[in-house]
Amino acid sequence: MMDGNFNENDLSRVVEADRAHVWHHLSQHKQYMNDDKDAQVDPRIIVEGKGLRVWDQKGKEHIDAVAGGVWTVNVGYGRERIANAVRDQLVKLNFFGGTAGSIPGSIFSEMLIDKMPGMSRVYYASSGSEANEKGFKMVRQIAHKRYGGKKNKVLYRDRDYHGGTIATMAAGGQDERNVQYGPFPEGFVRVPHCLEYRKHEQDGAPDENYGVWAANQIEEVILREGPDTIGSLCLEPVTAGGGVITPPTGYWERIREICDQYDILLHIDEVVCGVGRTGTWFGYQHYGIQPDIVTMAKGVASGYAAISCCVTTEKVFDMFKDDASDHLNYFRDISTFGGCTAGPAAAIENMRIIEEEDLLANTVAMGDYMLDQLAALQDKHAVIGQVRGKGLFLGAELVTDRATKEPVHEKIVGQVVADCMSQGVIIGATNRSVPGRNNTLCFSPALIATKDDINQIVAAVDGALGRVFG
């Protein structure tokens, strides 16, 4: 029996405890439980991290090119000042329910709003799924308060992902993630995506002004459903798990026009892109548009504590305090762990580090460099159909034929990821998400990445592509 203070060098007991009791995310566990012990695979235990690197239970060093496996550790591992800030705050006050405020919650809200002109209110929760649920609940309550309950539908986009709860899956554009989890709640309506690389798969897509055309496809859904039934449009600024999809020129500007025209709240999901990942504080800021609701989680505290935020304009906030005589008029929601003080305490230091080390500028510079290096790989390997991305959030779509753009099978894409892992480089790939379209390698190293780090990541991919595709 382990006592919780484990400090032995031999981690075999840890591995066996994990094998016996831990239910890993997104994992088929049969490989760990094989009756044939010689064929049994050990679960991977990540023991330590420093900077851009992590070490597993066997002492093997890996460059982490996906910031904690899921685009989270933006400022890198081993930041003692964040850990110390969290420790000091926990000793002073670890928690009080969000009906009251806290010192770090107040301070971080001010810091955050300073980075988001036009936004004004921060609602704290503990995960990206939860933050998006808050946005959906606001829309639903506004529908009842202002529109007799009718303007309640949430539009979401094909390939976009907004979380793993039942409601956020109802707004999920990744059909394989949703398989066997229905029935889903009503009132969530899908709109088409804007992946210009695959516009040949969309009827009527033009050669020019594709971005405006793609946005107008959303307007067609609005007109079909009835504008008086649509409460919000929820989109990722750059689609993440659906293939690292950057928006085409003119797309976002037209989206904002459409939302204004039909009185629809624009909800931008920044859970992945937020707090520096794309080279601006928030992904939407590349496009000069004003959202009504912005949600964020992963990079807010770089995984040093659990925190998410649902941020709104004052106009949205005002709708929940217009009639104080009505005892049901306010936003009747609570997130228990939105009252944890560790999250905002970590987020404050995380933001300070990004500012002091000028990591936004580094993200732009290293993102441009990595995009160039991936483009050079594309010249070398015909299997790369397109490279794309924004900042240190990049993808390489793999195809069997550049002319037809036939996707490489997901299992073969997985072999590339596995080959890189064997070389000590952790990369990502779209998987179990969009049927027949899980063919994009994903890269999101910490914002501290250097040219040397990127060279090692790209070299690993180069070697893997050579071996897997000959």
PDB file of C-alpha atoms in Angstrom, residues 279-395:
ATOM      1  CA  GLY A 279       0.091  34.814 -31.071  1.00  0.00           C
ATOM      2  CA  THR A 280      -2.589  37.202 -29.805  1.00  0.00           C
ATOM      3  CA  TRP A 281      -4.235  37.053 -26.400  1.00  0.00           C
ATOM      4  CA  PHE A 282      -7.304  35.572 -28.094  1.00  0.00           C
ATOM      5  CA  GLY A 283      -7.775  34.029 -31.504  1.00  0.00           C
ATOM      6  CA  TYR A 284     -10.696  36.251 -32.477  1.00  0.00           C
ATOM      7  CA  GLN A 285      -8.454  39.304 -32.101  1.00  0.00           C
ATOM      8  CA  HIS A 286      -6.713  38.435 -35.367  1.00  0.00           C
ATOM      9  CA  TYR A 287      -9.923  39.279 -37.194  1.00  0.00           C
ATOM     10  CA  GLY A 288     -10.969  42.597 -35.678  1.00  0.00           C
ATOM     11  CA  ILE A 289     -14.389  41.447 -34.511  1.00  0.00           C
ATOM     12  CA  GLN A 290     -16.331  41.930 -31.262  1.00  0.00           C
ATOM     13  CA  PRO A 291     -17.831  38.829 -29.625  1.00  0.00           C
ATOM     14  CA  ASP A 292     -20.721  38.804 -27.150  1.00  0.00           C
ATOM     15  CA  ILE A 293     -19.552  35.722 -25.196  1.00  0.00           C
ATOM     16  CA  VAL A 294     -15.999  34.326 -24.994  1.00  0.00           C
ATOM     17  CA  THR A 295     -15.148  31.069 -23.235  1.00  0.00           C
ATOM     18  CA  MET A 296     -11.655  29.905 -22.253  1.00  0.00           C
ATOM     19  CA  ALA A 297      -9.907  27.268 -20.152  1.00  0.00           C
ATOM     20  CA  LYS A 298      -6.741  25.364 -21.075  1.00  0.00           C
ATOM     21  CA  GLY A 299      -4.082  28.070 -21.366  1.00  0.00           C
ATOM     22  CA  VAL A 300      -5.641  30.361 -18.761  1.00  0.00           C
ATOM     23  CA  ALA A 301      -3.442  28.840 -16.062  1.00  0.00           C
ATOM     24  CA  SER A 302      -1.364  26.479 -18.258  1.00  0.00           C
ATOM     25  CA  GLY A 303      -2.682  23.489 -16.342  1.00  0.00           C
ATOM     26  CA  TYR A 304      -1.176  24.574 -13.012  1.00  0.00           C
ATOM     27  CA  ALA A 305      -4.714  24.746 -11.623  1.00  0.00           C
ATOM     28  CA  ALA A 306      -8.208  24.064 -12.947  1.00  0.00           C
ATOM     29  CA  ILE A 307      -9.935  27.221 -14.163  1.00  0.00           C
ATOM     30  CA  SER A 308     -12.257  28.306 -16.937  1.00  0.00           C
ATOM     31  CA  CYS A 309     -14.016  31.564 -17.682  1.00  0.00           C
ATOM     32  CA  CYS A 310     -17.168  32.581 -19.503  1.00  0.00           C
ATOM     33  CA  VAL A 311     -16.670  36.250 -20.361  1.00  0.00           C
ATOM     34  CA  THR A 312     -19.462  38.507 -21.600  1.00  0.00           C
ATOM     35  CA  THR A 313     -20.118  42.060 -22.671  1.00  0.00           C
ATOM     36  CA  GLU A 314     -21.893  44.418 -20.281  1.00  0.00           C
ATOM     37  CA  LYS A 315     -24.902  44.250 -22.618  1.00  0.00           C
ATOM     38  CA  VAL A 316     -25.261  40.505 -21.973  1.00  0.00           C
ATOM     39  CA  PHE A 317     -24.643  40.983 -18.230  1.00  0.00           C
ATOM     40  CA  ASP A 318     -27.296  43.725 -18.020  1.00  0.00           C
ATOM     41  CA  MET A 319     -29.973  41.306 -19.223  1.00  0.00           C
ATOM     42  CA  PHE A 320     -29.678  39.466 -15.898  1.00  0.00           C
ATOM     43  CA  LYS A 321     -30.228  42.445 -13.604  1.00  0.00           C
ATOM     44  CA  ASP A 322     -32.949  44.418 -15.358  1.00  0.00           C
ATOM     45  CA  ASP A 323     -35.747  43.464 -12.926  1.00  0.00           C
ATOM     46  CA  ALA A 324     -34.602  42.992  -9.354  1.00  0.00           C
ATOM     47  CA  SER A 325     -38.214  42.490  -8.194  1.00  0.00           C
ATOM     48  CA  ASP A 326     -38.333  39.160 -10.069  1.00  0.00           C
ATOM     49  CA  HIS A 327     -36.738  36.521  -7.835  1.00  0.00           C
ATOM     50  CA  LEU A 328     -35.888  34.395 -10.917  1.00  0.00           C
ATOM     51  CA  ASN A 329     -34.424  37.213 -13.011  1.00  0.00           C
ATOM     52  CA  TYR A 330     -30.694  36.758 -12.315  1.00  0.00           C
ATOM     53  CA  PHE A 331     -28.369  34.059 -13.723  1.00  0.00           C
ATOM     54  CA  ARG A 332     -29.278  31.181 -11.442  1.00  0.00           C
ATOM     55  CA  ASP A 333     -26.147  29.115 -11.915  1.00  0.00           C
ATOM     56  CA  ILE A 334     -23.247  28.072  -9.740  1.00  0.00           C
ATOM     57  CA  SER A 335     -20.008  26.198 -10.358  1.00  0.00           C
ATOM     58  CA  THR A 336     -18.681  24.686  -7.134  1.00  0.00           C
ATOM     59  CA  PHE A 337     -15.058  24.674  -8.221  1.00  0.00           C
ATOM     60  CA  GLY A 338     -15.423  28.088  -9.810  1.00  0.00           C
ATOM     61  CA  GLY A 339     -14.956  29.135  -6.187  1.00  0.00           C
ATOM     62  CA  CYS A 340     -11.450  27.666  -5.966  1.00  0.00           C
ATOM     63  CA  THR A 341      -8.818  30.362  -5.541  1.00  0.00           C
ATOM     64  CA  ALA A 342      -5.964  28.277  -6.990  1.00  0.00           C
ATOM     65  CA  GLY A 343      -7.216  28.870 -10.541  1.00  0.00           C
ATOM     66  CA  PRO A 344      -7.106  32.674 -10.620  1.00  0.00           C
ATOM     67  CA  ALA A 345      -3.927  32.703  -8.495  1.00  0.00           C
ATOM     68  CA  ALA A 346      -2.209  30.534 -11.107  1.00  0.00           C
ATOM     69  CA  ALA A 347      -3.772  32.507 -13.960  1.00  0.00           C
ATOM     70  CA  ILE A 348      -2.348  35.785 -12.627  1.00  0.00           C
ATOM     71  CA  GLU A 349       1.222  34.449 -12.657  1.00  0.00           C
ATOM     72  CA  ASN A 350       0.656  32.707 -15.991  1.00  0.00           C
ATOM     73  CA  MET A 351      -0.380  35.999 -17.593  1.00  0.00           C
ATOM     74  CA  ARG A 352       2.511  37.870 -16.004  1.00  0.00           C
ATOM     75  CA  ILE A 353       4.985  35.324 -17.385  1.00  0.00           C
ATOM     76  CA  ILE A 354       3.555  35.707 -20.896  1.00  0.00           C
ATOM     77  CA  GLU A 355       3.952  39.482 -20.629  1.00  0.00           C
ATOM     78  CA  GLU A 356       7.366  39.584 -18.954  1.00  0.00           C
ATOM     79  CA  GLU A 357       8.912  37.037 -21.338  1.00  0.00           C
ATOM     80  CA  ASP A 358       7.176  38.529 -24.387  1.00  0.00           C
ATOM     81  CA  LEU A 359       5.776  35.125 -25.277  1.00  0.00           C
ATOM     82  CA  LEU A 360       3.171  36.498 -27.681  1.00  0.00           C
ATOM     83  CA  ALA A 361       5.980  37.814 -29.886  1.00  0.00           C
ATOM     84  CA  ASN A 362       7.834  34.518 -29.528  1.00  0.00           C
ATOM     85  CA  THR A 363       4.686  32.631 -30.509  1.00  0.00           C
ATOM     86  CA  VAL A 364       4.344  34.686 -33.695  1.00  0.00           C
ATOM     87  CA  ALA A 365       8.034  34.330 -34.599  1.00  0.00           C
ATOM     88  CA  MET A 366       8.323  30.626 -33.779  1.00  0.00           C
ATOM     89  CA  GLY A 367       4.936  29.915 -35.340  1.00  0.00           C
ATOM     90  CA  ASP A 368       6.070  31.481 -38.606  1.00  0.00           C
ATOM     91  CA  TYR A 369       9.326  29.538 -38.405  1.00  0.00           C
ATOM     92  CA  MET A 370       7.574  26.232 -37.744  1.00  0.00           C
ATOM     93  CA  LEU A 371       5.087  26.823 -40.548  1.00  0.00           C
ATOM     94  CA  ASP A 372       8.035  27.382 -42.901  1.00  0.00           C
ATOM     95  CA  GLN A 373       9.710  24.180 -41.695  1.00  0.00           C
ATOM     96  CA  LEU A 374       6.509  22.201 -42.187  1.00  0.00           C
ATOM     97  CA  ALA A 375       6.156  23.705 -45.673  1.00  0.00           C
ATOM     98  CA  ALA A 376       9.668  22.424 -46.431  1.00  0.00           C
ATOM     99  CA  LEU A 377       8.535  18.970 -45.271  1.00  0.00           C
ATOM    100  CA  GLN A 378       5.577  19.285 -47.619  1.00  0.00           C
ATOM    101  CA  ASP A 379       7.998  19.806 -50.500  1.00  0.00           C
ATOM    102  CA  LYS A 380       9.787  16.610 -49.470  1.00  0.00           C
ATOM    103  CA  HIS A 381       6.826  14.364 -48.624  1.00  0.00           C
ATOM    104  CA  ALA A 382       3.966  14.103 -51.122  1.00  0.00           C
ATOM    105  CA  VAL A 383       1.755  12.723 -48.371  1.00  0.00           C
ATOM    106  CA  ILE A 384       1.420  16.221 -46.857  1.00  0.00           C
ATOM    107  CA  GLY A 385      -1.492  17.837 -48.655  1.00  0.00           C
ATOM    108  CA  GLN A 386      -1.567  21.116 -46.731  1.00  0.00           C
ATOM    109  CA  VAL A 387       0.091  22.786 -43.747  1.00  0.00           C
ATOM    110  CA  ARG A 388      -1.866  25.469 -41.898  1.00  0.00           C
ATOM    111  CA  GLY A 389      -2.212  27.215 -38.591  1.00  0.00           C
ATOM    112  CA  LYS A 390      -1.840  30.378 -36.551  1.00  0.00           C
ATOM    113  CA  GLY A 391       0.973  31.059 -34.094  1.00  0.00           C
ATOM    114  CA  LEU A 392       2.134  27.902 -32.330  1.00  0.00           C
ATOM    115  CA  PHE A 393      -1.038  26.068 -33.288  1.00  0.00           C
ATOM    116  CA  LEU A 394      -0.321  24.181 -36.502  1.00  0.00           C
ATOM    117  CA  GLY A 395      -1.498  21.219 -38.534  1.00  0.00           C
TER     118      GLY A 395
END
